[in-house]
Amino acid sequence: MTLDWTDILGLVAGICTTVAVIPQIKKAWKTKKVEDVSPGMFSILILGVFLWVIYGITQKDLPIIATNGVSLGLNGFMLYLMLRYRRKE
């Protein structure tokens, strides 16, 4: 399978949006503070990324499947950290 310029564009765009959450994950992991991060927003983001993965599968579009699959894992991990480290009131 060869990648054309649109596949490369899709991969680069997906990589940019996928790695955007990594600094937040590192901060939450290190400080164990997640009070300022919205679990609702991450839940909606995870749903949207999951739907992108399904869409990518239906279209057989590797850049969409790969980047959103990784994003799904990273955002799911961030949601886990939020649930684990949130303060019990």
JSON list of C-alpha atoms in Angstrom, two decimals:
[
{"chain": "A", "resi": 1, "resn": "MET", "atom": "CA", "xyz": [0.00, 0.00, 0.00]},
{"chain": "A", "resi": 2, "resn": "THR", "atom": "CA", "xyz": [1.40, 3.38, -0.97]},
{"chain": "A", "resi": 3, "resn": "LEU", "atom": "CA", "xyz": [0.42, 6.65, 0.59]},
{"chain": "A", "resi": 4, "resn": "ASP", "atom": "CA", "xyz": [-0.49, 9.60, -1.60]},
{"chain": "A", "resi": 5, "resn": "TRP", "atom": "CA", "xyz": [-0.30, 13.22, -0.50]},
{"chain": "A", "resi": 6, "resn": "THR", "atom": "CA", "xyz": [-3.84, 13.21, 0.92]},
{"chain": "A", "resi": 7, "resn": "ASP", "atom": "CA", "xyz": [-3.02, 10.18, 3.09]},
{"chain": "A", "resi": 8, "resn": "ILE", "atom": "CA", "xyz": [0.11, 11.96, 4.34]},
{"chain": "A", "resi": 9, "resn": "LEU", "atom": "CA", "xyz": [-1.91, 15.12, 5.00]},
{"chain": "A", "resi": 10, "resn": "GLY", "atom": "CA", "xyz": [-4.46, 13.07, 6.95]},
{"chain": "A", "resi": 11, "resn": "LEU", "atom": "CA", "xyz": [-1.74, 11.38, 8.98]},
{"chain": "A", "resi": 12, "resn": "VAL", "atom": "CA", "xyz": [-0.03, 14.66, 9.84]},
{"chain": "A", "resi": 13, "resn": "ALA", "atom": "CA", "xyz": [-3.34, 16.28, 10.83]},
{"chain": "A", "resi": 14, "resn": "GLY", "atom": "CA", "xyz": [-4.28, 13.26, 12.91]},
{"chain": "A", "resi": 15, "resn": "ILE", "atom": "CA", "xyz": [-0.89, 13.14, 14.60]},
{"chain": "A", "resi": 16, "resn": "CYS", "atom": "CA", "xyz": [-1.18, 16.82, 15.55]},
{"chain": "A", "resi": 17, "resn": "THR", "atom": "CA", "xyz": [-4.61, 16.38, 17.13]},
{"chain": "A", "resi": 18, "resn": "THR", "atom": "CA", "xyz": [-3.60, 13.09, 18.75]},
{"chain": "A", "resi": 19, "resn": "VAL", "atom": "CA", "xyz": [-0.47, 14.36, 20.49]},
{"chain": "A", "resi": 20, "resn": "ALA", "atom": "CA", "xyz": [-2.25, 17.49, 21.74]},
{"chain": "A", "resi": 21, "resn": "VAL", "atom": "CA", "xyz": [-3.50, 15.61, 24.82]},
{"chain": "A", "resi": 22, "resn": "ILE", "atom": "CA", "xyz": [-0.06, 14.28, 25.82]},
{"chain": "A", "resi": 23, "resn": "PRO", "atom": "CA", "xyz": [1.00, 17.38, 27.82]},
{"chain": "A", "resi": 24, "resn": "GLN", "atom": "CA", "xyz": [-2.26, 17.19, 29.80]},
{"chain": "A", "resi": 25, "resn": "ILE", "atom": "CA", "xyz": [-1.71, 13.50, 30.50]},
{"chain": "A", "resi": 26, "resn": "LYS", "atom": "CA", "xyz": [1.88, 14.17, 31.65]},
{"chain": "A", "resi": 27, "resn": "LYS", "atom": "CA", "xyz": [0.72, 16.97, 33.94]},
{"chain": "A", "resi": 28, "resn": "ALA", "atom": "CA", "xyz": [-2.11, 14.92, 35.44]},
{"chain": "A", "resi": 29, "resn": "TRP", "atom": "CA", "xyz": [0.17, 11.91, 35.92]},
{"chain": "A", "resi": 30, "resn": "LYS", "atom": "CA", "xyz": [2.90, 13.98, 37.59]},
{"chain": "A", "resi": 31, "resn": "THR", "atom": "CA", "xyz": [0.77, 16.24, 39.79]},
{"chain": "A", "resi": 32, "resn": "LYS", "atom": "CA", "xyz": [-2.22, 13.94, 40.32]},
{"chain": "A", "resi": 33, "resn": "LYS", "atom": "CA", "xyz": [-4.36, 17.08, 40.02]},
{"chain": "A", "resi": 34, "resn": "VAL", "atom": "CA", "xyz": [-7.24, 17.02, 37.54]},
{"chain": "A", "resi": 35, "resn": "GLU", "atom": "CA", "xyz": [-9.80, 19.36, 39.08]},
{"chain": "A", "resi": 36, "resn": "ASP", "atom": "CA", "xyz": [-9.53, 21.89, 36.25]},
{"chain": "A", "resi": 37, "resn": "VAL", "atom": "CA", "xyz": [-10.09, 19.30, 33.52]},
{"chain": "A", "resi": 38, "resn": "SER", "atom": "CA", "xyz": [-13.65, 18.59, 32.43]},
{"chain": "A", "resi": 39, "resn": "PRO", "atom": "CA", "xyz": [-14.62, 14.90, 32.42]},
{"chain": "A", "resi": 40, "resn": "GLY", "atom": "CA", "xyz": [-17.70, 15.82, 30.37]},
{"chain": "A", "resi": 41, "resn": "MET", "atom": "CA", "xyz": [-15.58, 17.37, 27.64]},
{"chain": "A", "resi": 42, "resn": "PHE", "atom": "CA", "xyz": [-13.26, 14.37, 27.52]},
{"chain": "A", "resi": 43, "resn": "SER", "atom": "CA", "xyz": [-16.26, 12.01, 27.41]},
{"chain": "A", "resi": 44, "resn": "ILE", "atom": "CA", "xyz": [-17.69, 13.85, 24.42]},
{"chain": "A", "resi": 45, "resn": "LEU", "atom": "CA", "xyz": [-14.25, 13.92, 22.79]},
{"chain": "A", "resi": 46, "resn": "ILE", "atom": "CA", "xyz": [-13.86, 10.17, 23.31]},
{"chain": "A", "resi": 47, "resn": "LEU", "atom": "CA", "xyz": [-17.28, 9.55, 21.75]},
{"chain": "A", "resi": 48, "resn": "GLY", "atom": "CA", "xyz": [-16.37, 11.71, 18.76]},
{"chain": "A", "resi": 49, "resn": "VAL", "atom": "CA", "xyz": [-13.00, 10.00, 18.28]},
{"chain": "A", "resi": 50, "resn": "PHE", "atom": "CA", "xyz": [-14.66, 6.58, 18.59]},
{"chain": "A", "resi": 51, "resn": "LEU", "atom": "CA", "xyz": [-17.13, 7.56, 15.87]},
{"chain": "A", "resi": 52, "resn": "TRP", "atom": "CA", "xyz": [-14.21, 8.72, 13.68]},
{"chain": "A", "resi": 53, "resn": "VAL", "atom": "CA", "xyz": [-12.62, 5.29, 14.10]},
{"chain": "A", "resi": 54, "resn": "ILE", "atom": "CA", "xyz": [-15.89, 3.63, 13.02]},
{"chain": "A", "resi": 55, "resn": "TYR", "atom": "CA", "xyz": [-16.14, 6.02, 10.07]},
{"chain": "A", "resi": 56, "resn": "GLY", "atom": "CA", "xyz": [-12.54, 5.29, 9.10]},
{"chain": "A", "resi": 57, "resn": "ILE", "atom": "CA", "xyz": [-13.23, 1.56, 9.19]},
{"chain": "A", "resi": 58, "resn": "THR", "atom": "CA", "xyz": [-16.30, 1.94, 6.96]},
{"chain": "A", "resi": 59, "resn": "GLN", "atom": "CA", "xyz": [-14.27, 4.02, 4.51]},
{"chain": "A", "resi": 60, "resn": "LYS", "atom": "CA", "xyz": [-11.16, 1.82, 4.79]},
{"chain": "A", "resi": 61, "resn": "ASP", "atom": "CA", "xyz": [-9.17, 4.98, 5.52]},
{"chain": "A", "resi": 62, "resn": "LEU", "atom": "CA", "xyz": [-5.94, 4.10, 7.31]},
{"chain": "A", "resi": 63, "resn": "PRO", "atom": "CA", "xyz": [-4.97, 7.63, 8.44]},
{"chain": "A", "resi": 64, "resn": "ILE", "atom": "CA", "xyz": [-8.37, 8.12, 10.09]},
{"chain": "A", "resi": 65, "resn": "ILE", "atom": "CA", "xyz": [-8.34, 4.69, 11.71]},
{"chain": "A", "resi": 66, "resn": "ALA", "atom": "CA", "xyz": [-4.75, 4.87, 12.96]},
{"chain": "A", "resi": 67, "resn": "THR", "atom": "CA", "xyz": [-4.64, 8.40, 14.33]},
{"chain": "A", "resi": 68, "resn": "ASN", "atom": "CA", "xyz": [-8.09, 8.31, 15.88]},
{"chain": "A", "resi": 69, "resn": "GLY", "atom": "CA", "xyz": [-7.43, 4.85, 17.32]},
{"chain": "A", "resi": 70, "resn": "VAL", "atom": "CA", "xyz": [-4.35, 6.17, 19.12]},
{"chain": "A", "resi": 71, "resn": "SER", "atom": "CA", "xyz": [-6.27, 9.30, 20.13]},
{"chain": "A", "resi": 72, "resn": "LEU", "atom": "CA", "xyz": [-9.04, 7.13, 21.53]},
{"chain": "A", "resi": 73, "resn": "GLY", "atom": "CA", "xyz": [-6.53, 5.32, 23.73]},
{"chain": "A", "resi": 74, "resn": "LEU", "atom": "CA", "xyz": [-4.81, 8.50, 24.92]},
{"chain": "A", "resi": 75, "resn": "ASN", "atom": "CA", "xyz": [-8.05, 10.34, 25.68]},
{"chain": "A", "resi": 76, "resn": "GLY", "atom": "CA", "xyz": [-9.45, 7.25, 27.37]},
{"chain": "A", "resi": 77, "resn": "PHE", "atom": "CA", "xyz": [-6.34, 7.13, 29.56]},
{"chain": "A", "resi": 78, "resn": "MET", "atom": "CA", "xyz": [-6.77, 10.81, 30.42]},
{"chain": "A", "resi": 79, "resn": "LEU", "atom": "CA", "xyz": [-10.38, 10.16, 31.41]},
{"chain": "A", "resi": 80, "resn": "TYR", "atom": "CA", "xyz": [-9.15, 7.28, 33.59]},
{"chain": "A", "resi": 81, "resn": "LEU", "atom": "CA", "xyz": [-6.66, 9.64, 35.29]},
{"chain": "A", "resi": 82, "resn": "MET", "atom": "CA", "xyz": [-9.43, 12.18, 35.89]},
{"chain": "A", "resi": 83, "resn": "LEU", "atom": "CA", "xyz": [-11.63, 9.55, 37.51]},
{"chain": "A", "resi": 84, "resn": "ARG", "atom": "CA", "xyz": [-8.73, 8.15, 39.54]},
{"chain": "A", "resi": 85, "resn": "TYR", "atom": "CA", "xyz": [-7.35, 11.45, 40.83]},
{"chain": "A", "resi": 86, "resn": "ARG", "atom": "CA", "xyz": [-10.49, 13.53, 41.26]},
{"chain": "A", "resi": 87, "resn": "ARG", "atom": "CA", "xyz": [-11.15, 14.72, 44.78]},
{"chain": "A", "resi": 88, "resn": "LYS", "atom": "CA", "xyz": [-13.97, 13.12, 46.66]},
{"chain": "A", "resi": 89, "resn": "GLU", "atom": "CA", "xyz": [-16.17, 15.83, 48.11]}
]
